[in-house]
Amino acid sequence: MTAHAVRTGVWFIGARGSVATTATAGAAAIAAGLHPPTGMVTETPPFTGAGLPPVTSLVFGGHDTLDCPLPKRAEALAAGGVLPYGLPSALEAELTVVDAEIRPGGPLPGDTRGDEELIAAFAADIEDFTRRNGLARTVVINVASTEPAPGEADSRLPASSLYAAAALRAGCPYANFTPSTGLRSPHLHDAVASCALPHAGRDGKTGQTLLRSVLAPMFVQRALPVRAWSGTNLLGGGDGAALADPAAAAAKNAGKERVLADTLGAAPEGEVHIDDVPAMGDWKTAWDHIAFDGFLGSRMILQTIWQGCDSALAAPLVLDLARLLARSHEAGLTGPRPELGFYFKDPDGGPAALPEQYAALLAFADRLRAAR
């Protein structure tokens, strides 16, 4: 196969969700020259010559428990202002092709298959996708709704871990862009240790936590003690509904709090509250209230407001991760990739502050460039 003909698969867990639909439509729009790759860090000059697969070479498929056709999902996102008006119509043919590559996920209610049967079925779907499309490799990325953390007495693997195990069995690099368990299940420890595949992080860093990872180092570097850091999120859409479950919200908030604890040295007082507001659709407003001490004990406050669309923030990062993990696999790199911590609330090691994470990512681009 000639170099220009090499194609790379991107298999989304949650392939009809807002993030996957936005990423899929976005990649098609970029490939067609309809929109620039805004927000894709891998399309900036430091990554030139690193050997990343072109956006035009990406082939999409995935698992989902929903049966709404992908073009219809894109139309709904356009109606909500997430995708540009008219884009779903312009890309209907491309989205229809991808929709045909989406397989039923699970386990659905009434499914009597055990964990091993489900993992084998999911892996077979991924292997079939890779083989039929003549792909050099496929990267699996979890962008499904957040699930509650499993309890100690749970005898079954959570769905995210079933998909993660299937990715390893199919020989695919893997990234978990959600707070769900994924590869972090103790039942998968041996499989992860022996997989010889690159994998990355947990829980994508897109909005409020991105800002926290920038601001927290400022307080440390200026020797300003943080007394309390509280936050509130208002959001709708699928994420809002999923995070209305207190257990799912707790899994999500753990990553937000971890960034502060890792950077400040200890978790400050305060909590993050998540409120489901269906009328907001796929848009989110996040407030942070930071109480800190100044010189001679003067009490000070910093407040921030972040308003944005999580799907539009996450989609370019997901495409970045697909390209970086595909190139890592091609270069023979294995195991957890702390260099990709720039993208995660809960990375696989490495620094916690965004500037240091960005420096590590640029150094990784140099390493991939040297491996060509």
C-alpha atoms as one frame of an Amber mdcrd trajectory, in Angstrom:
protein
   0.000   0.000   0.000   1.474   3.353  -0.966   1.969   6.035   1.668  -0.747
   8.309   0.313  -3.257   5.417   0.346  -2.758   4.499   4.010  -5.948   5.043
   5.975  -6.543   5.076   9.721  -9.697   3.999  11.523 -11.313   5.936  14.355
 -13.801   3.820  16.302 -15.972   5.825  18.678 -17.681   4.357  21.706 -20.815
   6.504  21.710 -20.599   7.036  17.943 -23.971   8.800  17.685 -23.397  11.062
  20.674 -22.770  14.793  20.440 -18.972  14.632  20.672 -18.555  11.814  18.148
 -21.056  13.355  15.728 -19.318  16.729  15.948 -15.895  15.146  15.448 -17.066
  13.045  12.517 -18.812  15.959  10.806 -15.861  18.216  11.581 -13.332  15.850
  10.028 -15.505  15.580   6.904 -15.844  19.366   6.725 -12.082  19.828   7.055
 -11.396  17.145   4.436 -13.826  18.857   2.040 -12.234  22.255   2.599 -15.446
  23.672   4.073 -13.937  24.710   7.423 -10.456  25.164   8.910  -9.192  22.835
  11.683  -9.807  25.350  14.482  -8.943  23.885  17.889  -6.842  21.024  16.516
  -3.473  21.410  18.207  -1.986  18.793  15.881  -2.641  21.103  12.930  -0.330
  23.799  14.330   3.283  24.249  13.093   5.049  22.305  15.899   3.475  19.087
  14.584   4.531  19.535  10.967   6.554  16.540   9.843   5.638  14.393  12.867
   4.065  11.797  10.589   0.522  12.093  11.899  -2.158  10.597   9.656  -3.884
  13.332   7.629  -7.434  14.218   8.596  -8.417  13.195   5.061  -7.207   9.638
   5.772  -9.461   9.034   8.799 -12.281   6.496   8.478 -14.985   6.509  11.165
 -17.174   3.872  12.779 -18.184   2.864  16.261 -20.572   1.381  18.793 -23.714
   2.982  20.187 -26.887   1.890  21.916 -28.888   4.591  20.092 -30.382   3.944
  16.663 -30.936   7.525  15.488 -29.174   7.873  12.092 -26.031   9.983  12.195
 -27.323  12.554   9.640 -30.339  13.154  11.902 -28.060  13.578  14.937 -26.055
  16.133  12.959 -29.236  17.984  12.020 -30.234  18.174  15.676 -26.820  19.575
  16.590 -27.093  22.167  13.826 -30.546  23.162  15.117 -28.955  23.678  18.536
 -26.162  25.842  17.147 -23.401  23.281  17.695 -22.775  22.634  13.984 -22.964
  25.362  11.347 -26.298  25.778   9.609 -26.425  23.737   6.413 -23.386  21.589
   7.216 -25.351  18.343   7.817 -26.974  18.699   4.392 -23.629  19.353   2.723
 -22.155  16.264   4.398 -25.161  13.947   4.249 -23.442  11.432   1.984 -20.332
  11.269   4.178 -22.363  10.944   7.381 -24.521   8.209   5.827 -21.390   6.197
   5.004 -20.186   6.485   8.609 -23.631   5.610   9.971 -23.424   2.296   8.114
 -20.269   1.520  10.115 -21.917   1.965  13.536 -22.726  -1.281  15.359 -25.096
  -1.902  18.284 -23.451  -1.415  21.656 -24.459  -2.799  25.008 -25.211  -4.475
  27.192 -28.823  -3.494  26.607 -31.613  -4.502  29.001 -32.374  -8.184  28.589
 -28.966  -9.021  27.094 -28.017 -12.373  28.631 -24.432 -12.437  27.332 -21.628
 -12.503  29.868 -18.642 -10.173  29.918 -16.452 -12.461  27.827 -19.109 -12.848
  25.127 -19.656  -9.096  24.962 -15.927  -8.337  24.748 -15.512 -10.906  21.969
 -18.469  -9.478  20.035 -17.272  -5.889  20.361 -13.726  -6.859  19.342 -15.061
  -8.726  16.308 -16.946  -5.599  15.216 -13.750  -3.517  15.391 -11.656  -6.140
  13.602 -14.264  -6.441  10.849 -14.297  -2.653  10.402 -10.509  -2.546  10.127
 -10.340  -5.456   7.693 -13.181  -4.427   5.377 -11.882  -0.876   5.017  -8.264
  -1.919   4.476  -7.063   0.215   7.381  -3.490   0.294   8.603  -4.783   0.497
  12.193  -7.801   1.612  14.177  -7.816   3.824  17.274 -10.678   3.330  19.754
 -11.870   6.401  21.688 -14.551   6.385  24.356 -16.783   9.458  24.108 -19.934
   7.867  25.556 -21.968   9.283  28.441 -20.402   9.160  31.890 -21.236   6.032
  33.878 -21.169   5.701  37.682 -18.008   4.237  39.159 -18.473   0.506  39.847
 -18.890  -0.634  43.429 -16.533  -3.050  45.141 -19.213  -5.744  45.145 -19.971
  -5.456  41.411 -19.195  -8.752  39.714 -19.581  -7.470  36.156 -17.324  -5.106
  34.274 -18.903  -1.713  33.543 -19.715  -1.057  29.889 -16.739   1.276  29.435
 -14.374  -1.506  30.549 -16.007  -4.033  28.222 -15.330  -1.721  25.284 -11.791
  -0.991  26.513 -11.031  -4.707  26.788 -12.427  -5.205  23.291 -10.117  -2.496
  21.947  -7.077  -4.262  23.396  -8.232  -7.615  22.055  -8.639  -6.095  18.599
  -5.079  -4.717  18.806  -6.148  -1.076  18.877  -4.667   1.959  20.646  -7.202
   3.359  23.096  -8.139   6.645  24.745 -10.836   7.269  27.333 -12.179  10.818
  26.936 -14.779  10.206  29.672 -14.590   9.870  33.482 -15.837   6.279  33.198
 -13.659   3.380  34.350 -12.388   2.115  30.993  -8.963   0.521  31.315  -8.708
   1.507  34.987 -10.655  -1.554  36.158  -8.479  -3.800  38.360  -9.902  -6.760
  36.430  -8.087  -5.488  33.319  -4.717  -4.930  34.982  -3.002  -7.943  33.415
  -4.513  -7.296  29.973  -3.346  -3.673  30.045   0.144  -4.591  31.260   0.637
  -7.120  28.467  -1.165  -5.408  25.592   1.876  -3.703  23.975  -0.409  -0.930
  22.719  -0.316   2.830  23.348  -3.178   4.140  25.460  -3.966   7.459  27.085
  -5.620   9.014  30.071  -9.118   9.441  31.314 -11.634  12.299  31.160 -11.015
  14.984  28.548 -10.051  18.460  29.712 -12.156  20.900  27.703 -13.602  23.812
  29.696 -13.762  24.501  33.407 -10.910  22.139  34.250  -8.794  23.530  31.409
  -9.102  26.941  33.047  -8.332  25.490  36.477  -5.139  23.886  35.162  -4.000
  27.355  34.027  -5.074  29.361  37.065  -3.965  27.002  39.840  -0.247  27.220
  38.904  -0.549  31.029  38.913  -1.520  31.011  42.580   1.321  28.614  43.433
   3.919  30.601  41.489   2.810  33.891  43.048   2.778  32.351  46.568  -0.912
  33.175  47.064  -2.596  30.562  49.278  -5.950  29.365  47.986  -8.478  29.051
  50.827 -11.447  27.741  48.844 -12.344  26.913  45.252 -15.976  26.240  44.434
 -17.685  25.713  41.104 -21.058  25.278  39.471 -21.927  23.794  36.079 -25.212
  24.274  34.258 -25.640  22.030  31.241 -28.233  20.153  29.230 -28.178  17.573
  26.465 -27.081  13.984  27.002 -24.327  14.970  29.417 -26.726  16.928  31.584
 -29.102  13.971  31.785 -26.294  11.501  32.516 -24.716  13.705  35.185 -28.062
  14.177  36.929 -27.198  10.779  38.431 -25.235  11.633  41.615 -22.906   8.666
  41.114 -22.025   9.774  37.571 -21.560  13.368  38.752 -19.200  12.161  41.484
 -17.077  10.370  38.880 -16.962  13.557  36.790 -16.108  15.844  39.713 -13.259
  13.620  40.868 -11.221  14.697  37.836 -11.970  18.382  38.351 -10.855  18.184
  41.988  -7.766  16.123  41.140  -6.319  18.921  39.014  -6.464  21.339  41.966
  -5.093  18.841  44.480  -2.186  17.876  42.210  -1.255  21.497  41.510  -1.934
  23.149  44.880  -0.577  20.263  46.934  -3.904  19.658  48.667  -7.561  19.959
  47.744  -8.955  23.332  48.877 -12.346  23.718  50.504 -15.288  23.848  48.141
 -17.156  21.571  45.779 -18.291  21.449  42.175 -22.039  21.258  41.607 -23.536
  20.032  38.337 -27.115  20.964  37.465 -29.049  19.490  34.555 -30.849  22.266
  32.643 -32.384  20.572  29.571 -33.235  23.899  27.927 -29.504  24.625  27.521
 -29.075  21.738  25.108 -25.413  21.067  24.322 -24.255  24.373  25.798 -22.731
  24.824  29.234 -22.077  27.634  31.705 -19.464  27.096  34.408 -18.723  29.452
  37.302 -15.724  29.289  39.605 -15.373  31.219  42.880 -11.798  31.287  44.218
 -10.981  32.667  47.665  -7.294  33.340  48.327  -5.021  35.223  50.699  -2.888
  38.188  49.721  -0.054  40.059  51.445  -0.561  40.587  55.193  -3.586  38.302
  55.126  -5.778  40.433  52.874  -8.752  38.383  51.674  -9.269  38.338  47.913
 -11.652  36.739  45.427 -11.347  35.710  41.780 -14.473  34.702  39.866 -14.593
  33.209  36.374 -17.400  32.424  33.935 -16.951  29.921  31.113 -19.697  29.620
  28.506 -19.278  27.241  25.635 -20.262  24.062  23.852 -18.529  20.969  25.204
 -18.994  19.046  21.964 -17.274  21.747  19.906 -14.489  22.013  22.492 -13.983
  18.248  22.695 -14.222  17.275  19.019 -10.882  18.724  17.835  -9.103  17.220
  20.849 -10.569  13.807  20.082  -9.281  14.072  16.508  -5.868  15.085  17.888
  -5.780  12.020  20.132  -6.752   9.690  17.301  -3.899  10.988  15.168  -1.323
  10.990  17.984  -2.165   7.467  19.146  -2.169   6.147  15.579   1.283   7.624
  15.014   2.472   6.277  18.383   1.346   2.803  17.348   3.053   3.135  13.986
   6.270   4.194  15.758   6.149   1.122  17.998   5.393   2.969  21.225   3.481
   1.008  23.860   1.854   1.453  27.236   0.442   4.583  28.876   1.399   7.854
  27.176   1.911  10.559  29.833   2.940  12.908  27.014  -0.757  13.207  26.158
  -1.678  14.514  29.617  -2.356  17.899  27.969  -5.738  16.480  26.927  -6.877
  14.905  30.208  -8.077  15.693  33.712  -6.738  12.306  34.837  -3.631  11.666
  32.743  -1.295   8.696  32.878   1.360  10.499  34.895   3.330  13.573  33.930
   2.863  17.182  35.114  -0.509  18.605  36.194  -0.159  22.210  34.975  -1.116
  22.995  31.390   2.117  24.824  30.359   4.271  21.854  31.410   1.843  19.447
  29.761   2.021  21.435  26.534   5.830  21.367  26.659   5.706  17.580  27.104
   3.360  17.300  24.127   5.701  19.347  21.924   8.633  17.176  23.008   6.539
  14.155  22.049   5.968  15.650  18.594   9.755  15.941  18.244  10.120  12.308
  19.264   7.576  11.178  16.681   9.274  13.298  14.040  12.639  11.685  14.844
  11.076   8.214  14.594  10.141   8.656  10.931
